[in-house]
Short mmCIF file of C-alpha atoms in Angstrom, two decimals:
data_model
loop_
_atom_site.label_atom_id
_atom_site.label_comp_id
_atom_site.label_asym_id
_atom_site.label_seq_id
_atom_site.Cartn_x
_atom_site.Cartn_y
_atom_site.Cartn_z
CA UNK A 22 -45.11 55.71 9.07
CA UNK A 23 -48.16 53.59 9.81
CA UNK A 24 -46.74 50.66 7.88
CA UNK A 25 -43.54 50.79 9.92
CA UNK A 26 -45.55 50.74 13.17
CA UNK A 27 -47.54 47.75 11.91
CA UNK A 28 -44.34 45.86 11.02
CA UNK A 29 -42.88 46.61 14.45
CA UNK A 30 -45.99 45.31 16.18
CA UNK A 31 -45.95 42.17 14.03
CA UNK A 32 -42.33 41.45 14.93
CA UNK A 33 -43.07 42.04 18.62
CA UNK A 34 -46.02 39.65 18.46
CA UNK A 35 -43.83 36.92 16.96
CA UNK A 36 -41.15 37.47 19.62
CA UNK A 37 -43.72 37.20 22.40
CA UNK A 38 -45.26 34.10 20.89
CA UNK A 39 -48.58 35.75 20.24
CA UNK A 40 -50.69 34.12 17.56
CA UNK A 41 -54.16 34.63 16.29
CA UNK A 42 -56.55 32.19 17.99
CA UNK A 43 -57.63 29.35 15.74
CA UNK A 44 -61.30 28.89 14.97
CA UNK A 45 -63.02 26.23 17.07
CA UNK A 46 -63.71 24.06 14.01
CA UNK A 47 -60.01 24.04 13.10
CA UNK A 48 -59.00 23.05 16.64
CA UNK A 49 -61.41 20.11 16.57
CA UNK A 50 -60.02 19.06 13.20
CA UNK A 51 -56.44 19.06 14.54
CA UNK A 52 -57.48 17.04 17.60
CA UNK A 53 -59.11 14.50 15.32
CA UNK A 54 -55.89 14.21 13.28
CA UNK A 55 -53.86 13.62 16.48
CA UNK A 56 -56.29 10.93 17.58
CA UNK A 57 -56.07 9.14 14.25
CA UNK A 58 -52.27 8.93 14.51
CA UNK A 59 -52.54 6.07 17.07
CA UNK A 60 -54.17 2.93 15.66
CA UNK A 61 -57.07 1.65 17.79
CA UNK A 62 -55.20 -1.60 18.45
CA UNK A 63 -52.40 0.33 20.18
CA UNK A 64 -54.57 2.47 22.40
CA UNK A 65 -53.94 1.37 26.03
CA UNK A 66 -56.82 -0.31 27.82
CA UNK A 67 -56.73 1.03 31.36
CA UNK A 68 -59.36 -1.33 32.75
CA UNK A 69 -57.06 -4.31 32.13
CA UNK A 70 -53.85 -3.14 33.76
CA UNK A 71 -54.24 -5.37 36.84
CA UNK A 72 -52.65 -8.78 36.14
CA UNK A 73 -54.74 -11.87 36.53
CA UNK A 74 -54.39 -14.16 39.54
CA UNK A 75 -52.48 -16.65 37.43
CA UNK A 76 -50.07 -14.00 36.15
CA UNK A 77 -49.50 -12.48 39.55
CA UNK A 78 -48.72 -15.61 41.53
CA UNK A 79 -47.83 -18.33 39.06
CA UNK A 80 -50.61 -20.57 40.37
CA UNK A 81 -51.88 -23.15 37.86
CA UNK A 82 -55.22 -22.34 36.27
CA UNK A 83 -57.20 -25.17 37.98
CA UNK A 84 -55.97 -24.00 41.38
CA UNK A 85 -56.70 -20.40 40.46
CA UNK A 86 -60.27 -21.29 39.48
CA UNK A 87 -60.80 -23.16 42.73
CA UNK A 88 -59.45 -20.29 44.80
CA UNK A 89 -61.79 -17.90 43.01
CA UNK A 90 -64.97 -19.95 43.00
CA UNK A 91 -64.68 -23.10 45.09
CA UNK A 92 -63.73 -21.97 48.59
CA UNK A 93 -66.30 -21.56 51.38
CA UNK A 94 -67.42 -18.08 52.30
CA UNK A 95 -65.08 -16.47 54.84
CA UNK A 96 -62.24 -18.95 54.25
CA UNK A 97 -58.68 -17.61 54.39
CA UNK A 98 -55.76 -18.71 52.20
CA UNK A 99 -52.87 -19.77 54.44
CA UNK A 100 -50.24 -20.46 51.79
CA UNK A 101 -49.66 -21.56 48.21
CA UNK A 102 -46.45 -23.10 46.91
CA UNK A 103 -45.69 -20.91 43.88
CA UNK A 104 -44.14 -22.30 40.75
CA UNK A 105 -40.47 -21.41 40.35
CA UNK A 106 -39.99 -18.95 37.47
CA UNK A 107 -37.45 -19.76 34.78
CA UNK A 108 -33.88 -18.82 35.61
CA UNK A 109 -33.98 -16.10 32.95
CA UNK A 110 -36.71 -14.40 35.00
CA UNK A 111 -34.75 -14.69 38.25
CA UNK A 112 -31.54 -13.11 36.96
CA UNK A 113 -30.88 -9.55 35.73
CA UNK A 114 -31.94 -8.79 32.17
CA UNK A 115 -28.35 -8.51 30.95
CA UNK A 116 -27.06 -11.70 32.60
CA UNK A 117 -26.26 -13.20 29.19
CA UNK A 118 -23.41 -10.70 28.85
CA UNK A 119 -21.68 -12.65 31.62
CA UNK A 120 -22.91 -16.14 30.81
CA UNK A 121 -24.64 -16.54 27.42
CA UNK A 122 -25.78 -20.13 27.99
CA UNK A 123 -27.35 -21.15 31.29
CA UNK A 124 -29.12 -24.28 32.45
CA UNK A 125 -31.96 -24.35 34.96
CA UNK A 126 -31.35 -27.52 36.96
CA UNK A 127 -30.68 -26.44 40.55
CA UNK A 128 -33.55 -26.73 43.01
CA UNK A 129 -33.89 -25.83 46.69
CA UNK A 130 -36.75 -28.28 47.26
CA UNK A 131 -37.69 -31.73 46.10
CA UNK A 132 -38.40 -35.28 47.18
CA UNK A 133 -34.70 -36.19 46.95
CA UNK A 134 -33.97 -34.17 50.09
CA UNK A 135 -34.65 -35.68 53.56
CA UNK A 136 -37.12 -32.99 54.66
CA UNK A 137 -38.25 -32.07 51.18
CA UNK A 138 -35.89 -29.10 50.99
CA UNK A 139 -32.26 -28.04 51.25
CA UNK A 140 -31.12 -26.36 54.45
CA UNK A 141 -31.05 -22.60 54.55
CA UNK A 142 -27.93 -21.28 52.86
CA UNK A 143 -25.98 -20.32 49.76
CA UNK A 144 -25.28 -22.87 47.04
CA UNK A 145 -22.95 -22.69 44.04
CA UNK A 146 -24.56 -23.91 40.83
CA UNK A 147 -22.07 -26.42 39.47
CA UNK A 148 -24.10 -26.97 36.30
CA UNK A 149 -23.42 -23.31 35.48
CA UNK A 150 -19.73 -23.53 36.39
CA UNK A 151 -20.38 -21.71 39.68
CA UNK A 152 -20.97 -18.39 37.93
CA UNK A 153 -24.49 -18.58 39.37
CA UNK A 154 -25.44 -19.27 42.98
CA UNK A 155 -28.73 -19.73 44.77
CA UNK A 156 -30.09 -18.84 48.20
CA UNK A 157 -32.50 -21.38 49.69
CA UNK A 158 -35.02 -20.13 52.25
CA UNK A 159 -37.00 -23.04 53.76
CA UNK A 160 -39.68 -21.50 55.95
CA UNK A 161 -40.42 -24.75 57.75
CA UNK A 162 -36.81 -25.02 58.91
CA UNK A 163 -36.63 -21.43 60.09
CA UNK A 164 -40.15 -21.15 61.55
CA UNK A 165 -41.36 -24.66 62.40
CA UNK A 166 -44.06 -23.30 64.68
CA UNK A 167 -45.74 -21.49 61.82
CA UNK A 168 -45.26 -23.79 58.85
CA UNK A 169 -46.28 -27.43 58.94
CA UNK A 170 -45.80 -27.92 55.19
CA UNK A 171 -42.43 -27.47 53.48
CA UNK A 172 -42.51 -24.13 51.67
CA UNK A 173 -39.15 -23.09 50.25
CA UNK A 174 -38.20 -19.93 48.40
CA UNK A 175 -35.31 -19.91 45.95
CA UNK A 176 -33.39 -16.79 44.93
CA UNK A 177 -30.80 -16.83 42.15
CA UNK A 178 -27.85 -14.53 41.50
CA UNK A 179 -24.98 -14.27 39.01
CA UNK A 180 -21.45 -13.26 39.97
CA UNK A 181 -19.71 -10.37 38.19
CA UNK A 182 -17.58 -11.04 35.15
CA UNK A 183 -14.33 -12.96 35.75
CA UNK A 184 -15.57 -14.19 39.15
CA UNK A 185 -17.30 -17.32 40.41
CA UNK A 186 -19.05 -18.28 43.63
CA UNK A 187 -16.62 -20.01 45.97
CA UNK A 188 -18.49 -22.38 48.26
CA UNK A 189 -16.00 -22.29 51.12
CA UNK A 190 -16.39 -18.55 51.76
CA UNK A 191 -19.87 -18.08 50.23
CA UNK A 192 -18.78 -15.08 48.16
CA UNK A 193 -17.99 -14.27 44.54
CA UNK A 194 -14.24 -14.42 44.04
CA UNK A 195 -11.72 -14.18 41.23
CA UNK A 196 -11.69 -17.42 39.28
CA UNK A 197 -8.03 -18.16 40.03
CA UNK A 198 -8.59 -17.64 43.78
CA UNK A 199 -11.84 -19.57 44.25
CA UNK A 200 -12.26 -23.20 45.20
CA UNK A 201 -12.52 -25.24 41.98
CA UNK A 202 -16.16 -25.53 41.01
CA UNK A 203 -16.09 -29.33 40.83
CA UNK A 204 -15.56 -29.43 44.62
CA UNK A 205 -18.41 -27.06 45.47
CA UNK A 206 -21.02 -29.74 46.21
CA UNK A 207 -18.68 -31.33 48.75
CA UNK A 208 -18.72 -28.02 50.61
CA UNK A 209 -22.48 -27.52 50.69
CA UNK A 210 -22.30 -28.59 54.34
CA UNK A 211 -20.88 -25.18 55.29
CA UNK A 212 -24.49 -24.02 55.26
CA UNK A 213 -25.11 -26.19 58.32
CA UNK A 214 -23.14 -23.68 60.37
CA UNK A 215 -25.77 -20.99 60.03
CA UNK A 216 -27.46 -20.21 63.37
CA UNK A 217 -24.65 -21.92 65.33
CA UNK A 218 -21.92 -20.43 67.49
CA UNK A 219 -18.87 -21.87 69.18
CA UNK A 220 -18.22 -21.02 72.79
CA UNK A 221 -14.86 -20.44 74.44
CA UNK A 222 -14.84 -24.09 75.48
CA UNK A 223 -14.96 -25.14 71.85
CA UNK A 224 -18.47 -26.55 72.12
CA UNK A 225 -21.00 -25.71 69.44
CA UNK A 226 -24.09 -23.89 70.62
CA UNK A 227 -26.99 -23.83 68.19
CA UNK A 228 -29.64 -21.14 68.08
CA UNK A 229 -32.69 -23.33 67.94
CA UNK A 230 -35.99 -21.86 66.79
CA UNK A 231 -38.61 -22.55 69.44
CA UNK A 232 -42.32 -22.99 68.87
CA UNK A 233 -42.85 -19.33 69.74
CA UNK A 234 -40.27 -18.39 67.08
CA UNK A 235 -37.84 -16.95 69.63
CA UNK A 236 -34.25 -18.20 69.29
CA UNK A 237 -32.83 -20.03 72.29
CA UNK A 238 -29.23 -21.23 72.56
CA UNK A 239 -28.88 -24.93 73.25
CA UNK A 240 -25.71 -26.94 73.46
CA UNK A 241 -25.18 -29.10 70.36
#
């Protein structure tokens, strides 16, 4: 009778998840085994998780060193023209499923442009058969009162599969319905119509950015 009661209690203990506590020495030994599973070279270093200045902003090392050590006390950084990341870093990770081979030739800024930058707008990338387009954001054009130097941001996008960027409508469209890519550059001027409106008299009224950064309509 006693043996049956013991067996019943043992089964109940297993069902309830009750186990005999392990000796302290055995617990320490198991912890040591778990620790040894991860090689020391793979143990994360938590005091190095903040990226360096160069990694965070793309600023060349000489400039980074100067900004760290060479500026006067109390000086403030107004702006830095960051280096443009490679196109592979500006597009989604799986962009190669749509276009396996891309070239990185389009630029929103450069000495070949009258003001050092392209006007604000959307631009089909003809070197990538218009499957990719770029948005140019020239801060000096949009906020001349705040930016005396030409600082331009460039954002890159890829159209969905079987579509291309049509420059006339500034959207991704089915390939057979879009403007042929070879004519896209001739239509870059459509970006000049941003910030302009036509009145009932047919005249064009531009929204000019004033020195106080408030738009004011002026007849063009």
